[in-house]
PDB file of C-alpha atoms in Angstrom:
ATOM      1  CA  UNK A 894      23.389  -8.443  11.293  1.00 39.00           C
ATOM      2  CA  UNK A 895      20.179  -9.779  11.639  1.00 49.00           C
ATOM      3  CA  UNK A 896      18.851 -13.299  13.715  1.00 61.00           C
ATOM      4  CA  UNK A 897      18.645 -16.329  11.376  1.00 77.00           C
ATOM      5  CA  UNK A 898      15.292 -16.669   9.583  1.00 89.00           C
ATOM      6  CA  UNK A 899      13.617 -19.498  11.660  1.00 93.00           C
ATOM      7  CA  UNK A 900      10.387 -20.361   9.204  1.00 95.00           C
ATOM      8  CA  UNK A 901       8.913 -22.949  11.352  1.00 96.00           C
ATOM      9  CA  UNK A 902       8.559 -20.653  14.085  1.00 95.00           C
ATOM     10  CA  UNK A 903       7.353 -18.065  11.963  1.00 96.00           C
ATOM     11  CA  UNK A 904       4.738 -19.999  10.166  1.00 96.00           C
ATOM     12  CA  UNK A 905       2.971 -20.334  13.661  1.00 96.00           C
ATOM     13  CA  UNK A 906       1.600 -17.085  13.127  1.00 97.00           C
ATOM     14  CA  UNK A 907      -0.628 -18.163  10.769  1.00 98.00           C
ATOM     15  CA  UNK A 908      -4.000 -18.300  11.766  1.00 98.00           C
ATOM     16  CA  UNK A 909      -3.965 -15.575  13.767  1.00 97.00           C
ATOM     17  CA  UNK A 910      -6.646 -13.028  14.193  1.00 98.00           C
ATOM     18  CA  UNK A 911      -7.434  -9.401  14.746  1.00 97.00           C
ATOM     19  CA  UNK A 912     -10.490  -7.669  14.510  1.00 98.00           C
ATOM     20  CA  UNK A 913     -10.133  -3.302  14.899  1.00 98.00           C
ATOM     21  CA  UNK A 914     -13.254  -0.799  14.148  1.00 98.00           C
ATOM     22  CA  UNK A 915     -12.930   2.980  13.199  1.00 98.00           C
ATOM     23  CA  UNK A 916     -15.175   5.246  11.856  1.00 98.00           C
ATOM     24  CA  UNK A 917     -15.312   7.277   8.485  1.00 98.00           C
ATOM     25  CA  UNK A 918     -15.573  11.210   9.174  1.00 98.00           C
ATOM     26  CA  UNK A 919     -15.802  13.617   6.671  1.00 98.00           C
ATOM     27  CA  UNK A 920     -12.363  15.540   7.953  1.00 98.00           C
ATOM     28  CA  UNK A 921     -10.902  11.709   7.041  1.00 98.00           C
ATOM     29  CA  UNK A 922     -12.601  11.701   3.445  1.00 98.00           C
ATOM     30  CA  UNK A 923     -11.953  15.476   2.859  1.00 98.00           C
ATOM     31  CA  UNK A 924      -8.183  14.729   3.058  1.00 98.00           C
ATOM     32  CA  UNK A 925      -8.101  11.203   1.358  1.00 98.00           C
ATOM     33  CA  UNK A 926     -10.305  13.448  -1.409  1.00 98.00           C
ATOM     34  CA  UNK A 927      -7.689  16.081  -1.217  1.00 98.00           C
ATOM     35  CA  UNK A 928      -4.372  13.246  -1.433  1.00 98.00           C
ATOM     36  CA  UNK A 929      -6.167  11.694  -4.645  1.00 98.00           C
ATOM     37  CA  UNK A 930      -6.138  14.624  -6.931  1.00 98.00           C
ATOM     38  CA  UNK A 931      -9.792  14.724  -6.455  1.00 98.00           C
ATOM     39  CA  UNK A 932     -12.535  17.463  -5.894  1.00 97.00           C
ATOM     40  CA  UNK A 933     -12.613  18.020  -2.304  1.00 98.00           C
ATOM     41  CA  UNK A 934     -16.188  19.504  -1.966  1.00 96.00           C
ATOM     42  CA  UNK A 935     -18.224  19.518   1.046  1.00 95.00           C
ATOM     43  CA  UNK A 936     -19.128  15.711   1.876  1.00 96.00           C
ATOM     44  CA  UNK A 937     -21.973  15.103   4.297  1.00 97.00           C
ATOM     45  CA  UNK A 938     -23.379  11.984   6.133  1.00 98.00           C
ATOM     46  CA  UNK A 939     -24.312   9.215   3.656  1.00 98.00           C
ATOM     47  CA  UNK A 940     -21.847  10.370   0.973  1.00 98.00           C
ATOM     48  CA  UNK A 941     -19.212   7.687  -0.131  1.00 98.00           C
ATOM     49  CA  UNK A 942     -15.656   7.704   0.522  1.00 98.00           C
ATOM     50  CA  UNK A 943     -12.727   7.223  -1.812  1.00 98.00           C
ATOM     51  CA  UNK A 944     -12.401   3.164  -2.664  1.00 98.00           C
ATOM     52  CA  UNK A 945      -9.410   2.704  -0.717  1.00 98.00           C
ATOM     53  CA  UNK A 946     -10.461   4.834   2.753  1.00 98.00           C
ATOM     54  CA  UNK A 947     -10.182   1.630   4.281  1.00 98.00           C
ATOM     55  CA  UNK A 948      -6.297   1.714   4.586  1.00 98.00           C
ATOM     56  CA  UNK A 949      -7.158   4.774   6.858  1.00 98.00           C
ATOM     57  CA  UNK A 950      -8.781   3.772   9.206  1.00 98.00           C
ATOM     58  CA  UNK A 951      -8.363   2.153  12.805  1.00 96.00           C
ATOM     59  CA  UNK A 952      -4.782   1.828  12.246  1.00 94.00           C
ATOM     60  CA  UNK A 953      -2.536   0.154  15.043  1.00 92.00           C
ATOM     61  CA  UNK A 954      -1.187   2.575  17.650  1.00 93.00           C
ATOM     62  CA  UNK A 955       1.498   2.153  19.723  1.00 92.00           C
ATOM     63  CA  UNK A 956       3.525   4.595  22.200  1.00 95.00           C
ATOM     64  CA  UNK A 957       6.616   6.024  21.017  1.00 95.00           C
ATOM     65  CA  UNK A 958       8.512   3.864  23.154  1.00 94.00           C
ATOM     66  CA  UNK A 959       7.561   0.951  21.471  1.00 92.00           C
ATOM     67  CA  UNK A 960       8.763   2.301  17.641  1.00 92.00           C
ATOM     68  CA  UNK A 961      11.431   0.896  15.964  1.00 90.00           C
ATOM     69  CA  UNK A 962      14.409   2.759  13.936  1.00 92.00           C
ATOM     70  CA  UNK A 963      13.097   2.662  10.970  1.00 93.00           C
ATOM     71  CA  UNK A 964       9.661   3.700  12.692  1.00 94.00           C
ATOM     72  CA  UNK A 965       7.572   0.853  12.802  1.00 90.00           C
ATOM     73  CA  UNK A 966       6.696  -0.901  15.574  1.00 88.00           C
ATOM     74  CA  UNK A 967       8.972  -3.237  17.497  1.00 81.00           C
ATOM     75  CA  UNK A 968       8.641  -6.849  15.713  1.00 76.00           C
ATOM     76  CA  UNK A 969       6.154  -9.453  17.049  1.00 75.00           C
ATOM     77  CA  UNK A 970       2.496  -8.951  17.832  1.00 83.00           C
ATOM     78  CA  UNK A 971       0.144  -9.413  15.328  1.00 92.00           C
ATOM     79  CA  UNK A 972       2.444  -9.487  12.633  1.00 93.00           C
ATOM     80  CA  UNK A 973       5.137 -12.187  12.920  1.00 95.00           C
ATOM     81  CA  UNK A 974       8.811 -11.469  14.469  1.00 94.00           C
ATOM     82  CA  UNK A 975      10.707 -11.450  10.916  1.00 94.00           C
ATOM     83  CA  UNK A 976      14.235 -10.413  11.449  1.00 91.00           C
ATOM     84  CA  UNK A 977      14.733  -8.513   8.685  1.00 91.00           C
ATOM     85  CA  UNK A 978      15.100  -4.934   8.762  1.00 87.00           C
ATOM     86  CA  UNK A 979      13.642  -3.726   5.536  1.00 88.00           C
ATOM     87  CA  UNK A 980       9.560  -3.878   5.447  1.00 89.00           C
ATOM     88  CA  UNK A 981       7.552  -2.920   2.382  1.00 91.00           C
ATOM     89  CA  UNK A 982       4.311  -3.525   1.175  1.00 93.00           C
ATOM     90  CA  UNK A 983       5.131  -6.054  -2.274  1.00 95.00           C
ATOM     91  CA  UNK A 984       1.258  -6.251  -3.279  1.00 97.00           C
ATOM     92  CA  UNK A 985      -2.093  -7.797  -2.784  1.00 98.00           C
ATOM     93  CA  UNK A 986      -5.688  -8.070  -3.748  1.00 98.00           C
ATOM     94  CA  UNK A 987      -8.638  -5.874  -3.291  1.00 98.00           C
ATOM     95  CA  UNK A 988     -12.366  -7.156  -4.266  1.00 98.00           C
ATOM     96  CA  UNK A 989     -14.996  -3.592  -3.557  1.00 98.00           C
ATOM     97  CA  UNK A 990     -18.417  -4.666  -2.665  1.00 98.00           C
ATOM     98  CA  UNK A 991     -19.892  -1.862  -1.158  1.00 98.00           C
ATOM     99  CA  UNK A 992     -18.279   1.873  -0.793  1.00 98.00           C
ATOM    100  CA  UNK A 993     -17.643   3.041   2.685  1.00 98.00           C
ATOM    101  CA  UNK A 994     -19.855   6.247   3.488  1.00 98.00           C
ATOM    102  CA  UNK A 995     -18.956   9.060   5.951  1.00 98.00           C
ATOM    103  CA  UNK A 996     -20.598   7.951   9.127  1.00 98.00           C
ATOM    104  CA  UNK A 997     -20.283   4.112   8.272  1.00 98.00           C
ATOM    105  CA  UNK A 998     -18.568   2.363  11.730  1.00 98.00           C
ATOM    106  CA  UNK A 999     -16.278  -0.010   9.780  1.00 98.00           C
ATOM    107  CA  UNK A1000     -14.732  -2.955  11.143  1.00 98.00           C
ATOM    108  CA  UNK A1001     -11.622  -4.419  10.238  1.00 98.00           C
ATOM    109  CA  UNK A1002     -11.016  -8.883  10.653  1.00 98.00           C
ATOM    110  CA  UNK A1003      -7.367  -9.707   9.867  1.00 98.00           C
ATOM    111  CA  UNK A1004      -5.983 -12.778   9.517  1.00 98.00           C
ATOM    112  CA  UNK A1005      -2.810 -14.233   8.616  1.00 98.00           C
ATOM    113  CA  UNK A1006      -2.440 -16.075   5.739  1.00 98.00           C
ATOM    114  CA  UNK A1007       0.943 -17.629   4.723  1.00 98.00           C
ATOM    115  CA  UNK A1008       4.606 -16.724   5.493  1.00 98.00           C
ATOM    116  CA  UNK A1009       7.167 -17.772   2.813  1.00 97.00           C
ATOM    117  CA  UNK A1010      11.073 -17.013   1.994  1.00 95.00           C
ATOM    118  CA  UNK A1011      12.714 -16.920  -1.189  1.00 92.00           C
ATOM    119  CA  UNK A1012      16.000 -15.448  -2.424  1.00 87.00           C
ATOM    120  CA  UNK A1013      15.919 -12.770  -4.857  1.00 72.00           C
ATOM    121  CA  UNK A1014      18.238 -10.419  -6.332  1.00 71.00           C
ATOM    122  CA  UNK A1015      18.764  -8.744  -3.059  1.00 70.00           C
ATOM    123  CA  UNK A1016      19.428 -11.851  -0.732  1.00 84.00           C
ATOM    124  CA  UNK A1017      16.148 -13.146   1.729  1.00 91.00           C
ATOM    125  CA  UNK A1018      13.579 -12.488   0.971  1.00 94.00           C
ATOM    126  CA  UNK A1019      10.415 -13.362   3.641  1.00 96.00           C
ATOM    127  CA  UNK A1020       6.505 -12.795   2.746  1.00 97.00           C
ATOM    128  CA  UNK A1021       3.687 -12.352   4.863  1.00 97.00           C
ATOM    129  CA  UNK A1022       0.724 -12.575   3.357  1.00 98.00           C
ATOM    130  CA  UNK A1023      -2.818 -11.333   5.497  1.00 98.00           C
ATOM    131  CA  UNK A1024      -6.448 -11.120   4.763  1.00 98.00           C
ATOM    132  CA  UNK A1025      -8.505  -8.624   5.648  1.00 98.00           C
ATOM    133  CA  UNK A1026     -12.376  -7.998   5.435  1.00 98.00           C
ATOM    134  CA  UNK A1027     -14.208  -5.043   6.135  1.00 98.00           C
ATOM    135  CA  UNK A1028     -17.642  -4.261   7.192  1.00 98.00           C
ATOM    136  CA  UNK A1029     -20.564  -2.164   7.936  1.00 98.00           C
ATOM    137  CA  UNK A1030     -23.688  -2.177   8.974  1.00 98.00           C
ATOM    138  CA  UNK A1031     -24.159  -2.871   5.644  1.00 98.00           C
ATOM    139  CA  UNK A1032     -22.121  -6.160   5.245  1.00 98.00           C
ATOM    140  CA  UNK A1033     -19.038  -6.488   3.578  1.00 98.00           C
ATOM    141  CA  UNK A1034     -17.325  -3.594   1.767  1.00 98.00           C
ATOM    142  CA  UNK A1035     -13.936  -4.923   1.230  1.00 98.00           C
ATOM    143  CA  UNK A1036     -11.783  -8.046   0.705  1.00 98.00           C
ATOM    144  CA  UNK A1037      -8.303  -7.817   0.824  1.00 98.00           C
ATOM    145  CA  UNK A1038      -5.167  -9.798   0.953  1.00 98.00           C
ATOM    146  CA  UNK A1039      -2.232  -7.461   1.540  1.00 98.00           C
ATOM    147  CA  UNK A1040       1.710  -8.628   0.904  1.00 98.00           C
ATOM    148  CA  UNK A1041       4.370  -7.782   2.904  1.00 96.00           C
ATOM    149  CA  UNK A1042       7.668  -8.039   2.177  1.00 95.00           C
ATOM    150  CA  UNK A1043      10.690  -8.195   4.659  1.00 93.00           C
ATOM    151  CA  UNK A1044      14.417  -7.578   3.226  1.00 90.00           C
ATOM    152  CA  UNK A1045      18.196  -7.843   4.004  1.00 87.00           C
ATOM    153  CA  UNK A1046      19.734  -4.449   4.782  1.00 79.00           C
ATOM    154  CA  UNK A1047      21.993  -4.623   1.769  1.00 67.00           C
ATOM    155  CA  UNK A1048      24.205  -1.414   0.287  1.00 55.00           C
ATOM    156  CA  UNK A1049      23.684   1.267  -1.400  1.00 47.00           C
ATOM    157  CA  UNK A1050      24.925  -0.038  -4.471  1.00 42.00           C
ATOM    158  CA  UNK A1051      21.933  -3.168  -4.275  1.00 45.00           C
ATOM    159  CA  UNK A1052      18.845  -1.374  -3.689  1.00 52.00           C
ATOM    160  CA  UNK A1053      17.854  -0.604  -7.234  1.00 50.00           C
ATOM    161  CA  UNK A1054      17.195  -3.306  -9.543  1.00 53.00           C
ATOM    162  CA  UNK A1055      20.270  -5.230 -11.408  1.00 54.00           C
ATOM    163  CA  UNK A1056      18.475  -4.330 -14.269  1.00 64.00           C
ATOM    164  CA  UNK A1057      15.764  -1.702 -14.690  1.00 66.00           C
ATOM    165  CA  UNK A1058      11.910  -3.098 -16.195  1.00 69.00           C
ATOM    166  CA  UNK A1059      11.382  -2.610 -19.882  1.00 79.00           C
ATOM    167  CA  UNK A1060       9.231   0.777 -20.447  1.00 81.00           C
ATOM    168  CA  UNK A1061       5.889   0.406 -20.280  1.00 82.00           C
ATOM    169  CA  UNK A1062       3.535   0.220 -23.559  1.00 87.00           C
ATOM    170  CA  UNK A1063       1.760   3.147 -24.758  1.00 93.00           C
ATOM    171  CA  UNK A1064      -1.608   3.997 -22.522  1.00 97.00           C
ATOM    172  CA  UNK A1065      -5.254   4.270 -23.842  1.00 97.00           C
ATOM    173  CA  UNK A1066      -5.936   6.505 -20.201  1.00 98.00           C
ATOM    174  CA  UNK A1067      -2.909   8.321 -18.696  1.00 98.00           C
ATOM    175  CA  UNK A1068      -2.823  10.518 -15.677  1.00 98.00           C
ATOM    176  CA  UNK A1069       0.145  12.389 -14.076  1.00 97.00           C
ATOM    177  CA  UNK A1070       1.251  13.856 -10.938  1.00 97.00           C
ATOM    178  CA  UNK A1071       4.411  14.870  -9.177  1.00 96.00           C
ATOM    179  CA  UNK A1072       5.564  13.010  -6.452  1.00 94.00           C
ATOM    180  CA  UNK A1073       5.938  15.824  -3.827  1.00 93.00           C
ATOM    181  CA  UNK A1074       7.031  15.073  -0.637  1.00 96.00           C
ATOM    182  CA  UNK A1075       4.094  16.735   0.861  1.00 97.00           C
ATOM    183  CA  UNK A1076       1.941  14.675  -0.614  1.00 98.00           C
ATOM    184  CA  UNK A1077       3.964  11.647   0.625  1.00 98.00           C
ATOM    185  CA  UNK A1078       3.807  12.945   3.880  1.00 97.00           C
ATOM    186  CA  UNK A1079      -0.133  13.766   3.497  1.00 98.00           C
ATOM    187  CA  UNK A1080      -0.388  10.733   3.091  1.00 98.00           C
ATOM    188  CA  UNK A1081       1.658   8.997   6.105  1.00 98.00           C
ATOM    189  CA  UNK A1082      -0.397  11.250   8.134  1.00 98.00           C
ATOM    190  CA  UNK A1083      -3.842  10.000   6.762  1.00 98.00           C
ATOM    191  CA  UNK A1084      -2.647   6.112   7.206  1.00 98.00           C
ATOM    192  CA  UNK A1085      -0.754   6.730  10.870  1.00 97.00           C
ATOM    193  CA  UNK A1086       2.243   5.227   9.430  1.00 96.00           C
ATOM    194  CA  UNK A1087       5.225   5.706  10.801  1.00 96.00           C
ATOM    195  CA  UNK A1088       7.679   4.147   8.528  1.00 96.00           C
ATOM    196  CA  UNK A1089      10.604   6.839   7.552  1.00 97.00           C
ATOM    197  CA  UNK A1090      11.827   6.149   4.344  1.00 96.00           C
ATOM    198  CA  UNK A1091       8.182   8.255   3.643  1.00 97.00           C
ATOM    199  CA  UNK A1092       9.313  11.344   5.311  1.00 97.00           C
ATOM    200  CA  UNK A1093      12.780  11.416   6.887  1.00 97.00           C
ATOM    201  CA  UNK A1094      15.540  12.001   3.979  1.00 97.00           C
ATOM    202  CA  UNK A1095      18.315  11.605   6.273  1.00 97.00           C
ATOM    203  CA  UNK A1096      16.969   7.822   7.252  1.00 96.00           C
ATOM    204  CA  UNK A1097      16.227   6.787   3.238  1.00 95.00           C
ATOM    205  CA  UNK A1098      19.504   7.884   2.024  1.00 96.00           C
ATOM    206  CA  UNK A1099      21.962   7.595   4.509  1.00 95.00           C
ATOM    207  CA  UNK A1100      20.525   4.200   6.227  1.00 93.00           C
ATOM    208  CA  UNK A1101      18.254   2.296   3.894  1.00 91.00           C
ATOM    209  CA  UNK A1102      20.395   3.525   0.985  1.00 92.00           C
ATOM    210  CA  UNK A1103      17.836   5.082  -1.502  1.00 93.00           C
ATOM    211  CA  UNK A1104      18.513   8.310  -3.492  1.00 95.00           C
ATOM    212  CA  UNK A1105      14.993   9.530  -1.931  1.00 96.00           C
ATOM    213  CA  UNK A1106      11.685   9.724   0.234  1.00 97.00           C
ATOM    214  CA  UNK A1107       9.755   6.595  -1.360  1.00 97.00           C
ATOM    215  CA  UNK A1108       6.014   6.834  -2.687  1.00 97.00           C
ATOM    216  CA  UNK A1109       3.926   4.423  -0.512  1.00 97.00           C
ATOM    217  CA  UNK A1110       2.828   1.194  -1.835  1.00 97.00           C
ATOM    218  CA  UNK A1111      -1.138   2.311  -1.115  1.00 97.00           C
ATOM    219  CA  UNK A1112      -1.070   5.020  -2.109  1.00 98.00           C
ATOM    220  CA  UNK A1113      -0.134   4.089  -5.795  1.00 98.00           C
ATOM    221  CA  UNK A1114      -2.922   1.125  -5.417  1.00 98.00           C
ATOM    222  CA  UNK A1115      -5.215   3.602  -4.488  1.00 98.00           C
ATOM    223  CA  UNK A1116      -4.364   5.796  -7.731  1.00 98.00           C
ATOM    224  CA  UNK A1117      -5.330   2.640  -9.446  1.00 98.00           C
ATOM    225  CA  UNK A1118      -8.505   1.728  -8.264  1.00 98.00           C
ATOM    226  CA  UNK A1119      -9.573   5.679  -8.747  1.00 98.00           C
ATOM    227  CA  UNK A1120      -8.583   6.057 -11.903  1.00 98.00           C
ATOM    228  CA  UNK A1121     -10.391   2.193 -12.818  1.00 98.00           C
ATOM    229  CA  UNK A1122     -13.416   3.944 -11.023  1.00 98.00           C
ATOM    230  CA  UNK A1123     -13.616   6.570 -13.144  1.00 97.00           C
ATOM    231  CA  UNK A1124     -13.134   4.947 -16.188  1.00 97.00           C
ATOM    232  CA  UNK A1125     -15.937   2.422 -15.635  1.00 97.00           C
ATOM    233  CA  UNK A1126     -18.364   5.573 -14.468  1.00 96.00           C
ATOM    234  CA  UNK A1127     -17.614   5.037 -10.832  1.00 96.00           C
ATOM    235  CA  UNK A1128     -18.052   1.318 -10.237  1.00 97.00           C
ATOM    236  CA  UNK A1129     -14.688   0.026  -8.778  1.00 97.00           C
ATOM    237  CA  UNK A1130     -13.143  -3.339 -10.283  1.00 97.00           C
ATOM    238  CA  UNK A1131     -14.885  -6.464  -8.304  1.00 97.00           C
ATOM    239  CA  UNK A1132     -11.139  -7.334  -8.365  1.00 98.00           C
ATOM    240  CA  UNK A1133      -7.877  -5.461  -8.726  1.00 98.00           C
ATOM    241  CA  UNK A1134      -4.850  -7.799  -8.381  1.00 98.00           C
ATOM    242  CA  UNK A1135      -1.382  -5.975  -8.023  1.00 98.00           C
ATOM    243  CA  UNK A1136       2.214  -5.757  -7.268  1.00 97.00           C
ATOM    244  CA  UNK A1137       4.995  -3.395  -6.980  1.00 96.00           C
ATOM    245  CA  UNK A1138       7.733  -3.867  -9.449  1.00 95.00           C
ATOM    246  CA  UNK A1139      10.205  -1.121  -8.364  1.00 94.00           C
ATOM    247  CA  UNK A1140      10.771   1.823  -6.101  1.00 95.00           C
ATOM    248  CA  UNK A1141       8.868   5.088  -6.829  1.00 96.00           C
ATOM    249  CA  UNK A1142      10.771   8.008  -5.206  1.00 97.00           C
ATOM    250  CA  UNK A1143      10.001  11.672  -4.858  1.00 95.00           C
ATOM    251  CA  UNK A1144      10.702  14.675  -6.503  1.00 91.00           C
ATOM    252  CA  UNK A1145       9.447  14.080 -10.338  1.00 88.00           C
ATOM    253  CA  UNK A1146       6.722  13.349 -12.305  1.00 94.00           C
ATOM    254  CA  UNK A1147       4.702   9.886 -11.980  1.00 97.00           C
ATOM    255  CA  UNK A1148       1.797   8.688 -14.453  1.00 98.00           C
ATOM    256  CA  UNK A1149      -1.249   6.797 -13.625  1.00 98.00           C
ATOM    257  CA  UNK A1150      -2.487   4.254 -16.410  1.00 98.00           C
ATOM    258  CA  UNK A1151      -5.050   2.010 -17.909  1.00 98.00           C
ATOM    259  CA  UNK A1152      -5.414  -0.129 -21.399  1.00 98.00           C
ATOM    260  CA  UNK A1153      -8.757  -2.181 -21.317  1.00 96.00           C
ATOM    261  CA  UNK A1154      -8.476  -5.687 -22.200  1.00 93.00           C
ATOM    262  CA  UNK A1155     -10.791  -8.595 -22.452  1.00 89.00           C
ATOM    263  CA  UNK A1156     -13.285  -6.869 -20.323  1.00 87.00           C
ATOM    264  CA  UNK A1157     -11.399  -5.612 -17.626  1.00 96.00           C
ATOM    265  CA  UNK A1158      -8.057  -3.511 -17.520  1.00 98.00           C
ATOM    266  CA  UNK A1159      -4.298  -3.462 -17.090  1.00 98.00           C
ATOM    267  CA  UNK A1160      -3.399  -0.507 -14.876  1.00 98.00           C
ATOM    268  CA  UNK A1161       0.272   0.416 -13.841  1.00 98.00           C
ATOM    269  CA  UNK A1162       2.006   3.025 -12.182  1.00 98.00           C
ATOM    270  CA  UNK A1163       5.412   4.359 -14.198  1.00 97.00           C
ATOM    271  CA  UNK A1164       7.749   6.877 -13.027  1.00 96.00           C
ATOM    272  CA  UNK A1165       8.791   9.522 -15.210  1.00 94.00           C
ATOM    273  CA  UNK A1166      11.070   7.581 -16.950  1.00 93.00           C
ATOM    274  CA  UNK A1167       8.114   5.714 -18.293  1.00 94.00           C
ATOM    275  CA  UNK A1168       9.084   2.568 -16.519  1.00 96.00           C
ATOM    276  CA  UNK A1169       6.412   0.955 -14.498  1.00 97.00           C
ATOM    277  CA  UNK A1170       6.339   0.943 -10.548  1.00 97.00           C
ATOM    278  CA  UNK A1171       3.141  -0.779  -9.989  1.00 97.00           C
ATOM    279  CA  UNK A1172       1.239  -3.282 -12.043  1.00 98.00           C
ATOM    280  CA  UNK A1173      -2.229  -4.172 -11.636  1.00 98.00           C
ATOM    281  CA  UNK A1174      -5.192  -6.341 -13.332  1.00 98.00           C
ATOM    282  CA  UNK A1175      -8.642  -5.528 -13.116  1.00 98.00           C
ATOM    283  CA  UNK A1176     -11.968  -6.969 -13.745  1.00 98.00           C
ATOM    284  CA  UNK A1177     -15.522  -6.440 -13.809  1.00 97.00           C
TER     285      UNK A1177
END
């Protein structure tokens, strides 16, 4: 059971601020390099960073005492006090002006944006939506709004979708992994996050319901805005909206993939199935 959603009071969270600096290292870039799929090589001082190294760095840290059960922090803070127990990252919007280079001091300003509720196929539904900016020495590197979504604990039987997404049409540019739970867990480690239903079986099945560990909403994103890079000879999109459609869990294939289109590119993530997991719109 969980306190009734009271919007008003939630919705005085927005406006607030943060501000958090870190700094890019090559041990950082070597393992986001590593996570990717990419050549890991020997980066020096100067030498970019993968896109989406931002979502490593200067992450919030609290004391254990302070964790939730599902492994996040205790609600309230920055974030607002949403009393639901399921929190997942829904989707967002990244604009790259500048790649972050080992050494760089980057600074993080968050602010928070909007806070909405809707009902969906699951029951409440409640949205936070923040903006980010990130900067160097430089100037700005990175706009971002992320989405956050807060859910019902609902059972087993309610977790997937009522009905699963069409498969997704044949891609021009296809890559393809497997969703190992190393890899998930490589990548919890690079981000500081905490949240189980990456790495604790037990937790994902037997509480939260899911038949396994789930791939992190980032980390798809960043597979994205990679594989846009390389298509486009390493310039990122100047904007990549997207938005996660379903679950992606461990243990099997997944594919990365691009069509262009009027300029830019649709990109999507798809399971092995061949149903897509992430969707995403890019443009130049």
């Amino acid at each position: 059971m969980t306190d009734k959603l009271d919007l008003d009071h939630l919705r005085q969270w927005i406006g607030k601020t943060t501000e958090a600096s870190d700094v890019v290292t090559k041990y950082l870039v070597m393992g986001l390099r590593a996570t990717l799929f990419q050549e890991i090589g020997e980066p020096k001082a100067g030498d970019a960073a993968p896109w989406t190294t931002h979502w490593c760095l200067a992450q919030p840290v609290f004391p254990m005492s302070q964790l939730g059960p599902d492994g996040h922090p205790t609600r309230g803070g920055f974030l607002p006090p949403v009393p639901l127990p399921r929190r997942m990252w829904a989707g967002g919007e990244l604009e790259f002006f500048d790649a972050l280079r080992i050494g760089d001091e980057a600074k993080r300003s968050s602010k928070i944006a909007d806070v909405t509720i809707k009902s969906g196929s699951t029951g409440t539904l409640c949205f936070v939506s923040v903006n980010h900016e990130v900067t160097t020495s430089r100037g700005l590197a990175v706009r971002e709004r992320q989405d956050i979504v807060y859910r019902e604990m609902t059972s087993t039987q309610s977790v997937a979708p009522a009905k699963a997404p069409p498969h997704a049409p044949a891609a021009q540019h296809r890559e393809s992994h497997v969703s190992d739970p190393v890899l998930l867990f490589r990548y919890s480690a690079l981000t500081f996050n905490g949240h189980r239903i990456h790495y604790d079986r037990d937790y994902v099945t037997k509480v939260e319901g899911y038949p396994g560990l789930i791939f992190h909403g980032p980390l798809q994103a960043s597979f994205i805005v990679e594989l846009a890079a390389k298509l486009r000879g390493g310039k990122p999109p100047k904007k990549l909206s997207y938005r996660g459609v379903q679950p992606l869990f461990e243990g099997s294939e997944f594919s990365i993939n691009a069509n262009d289109k009027d300029g830019g590119m649709e990109l999507w993530t798809a399971n092995a199935e061949g149903q897509p997991t992430m969707k995403g719109t890019a443009s130049w």
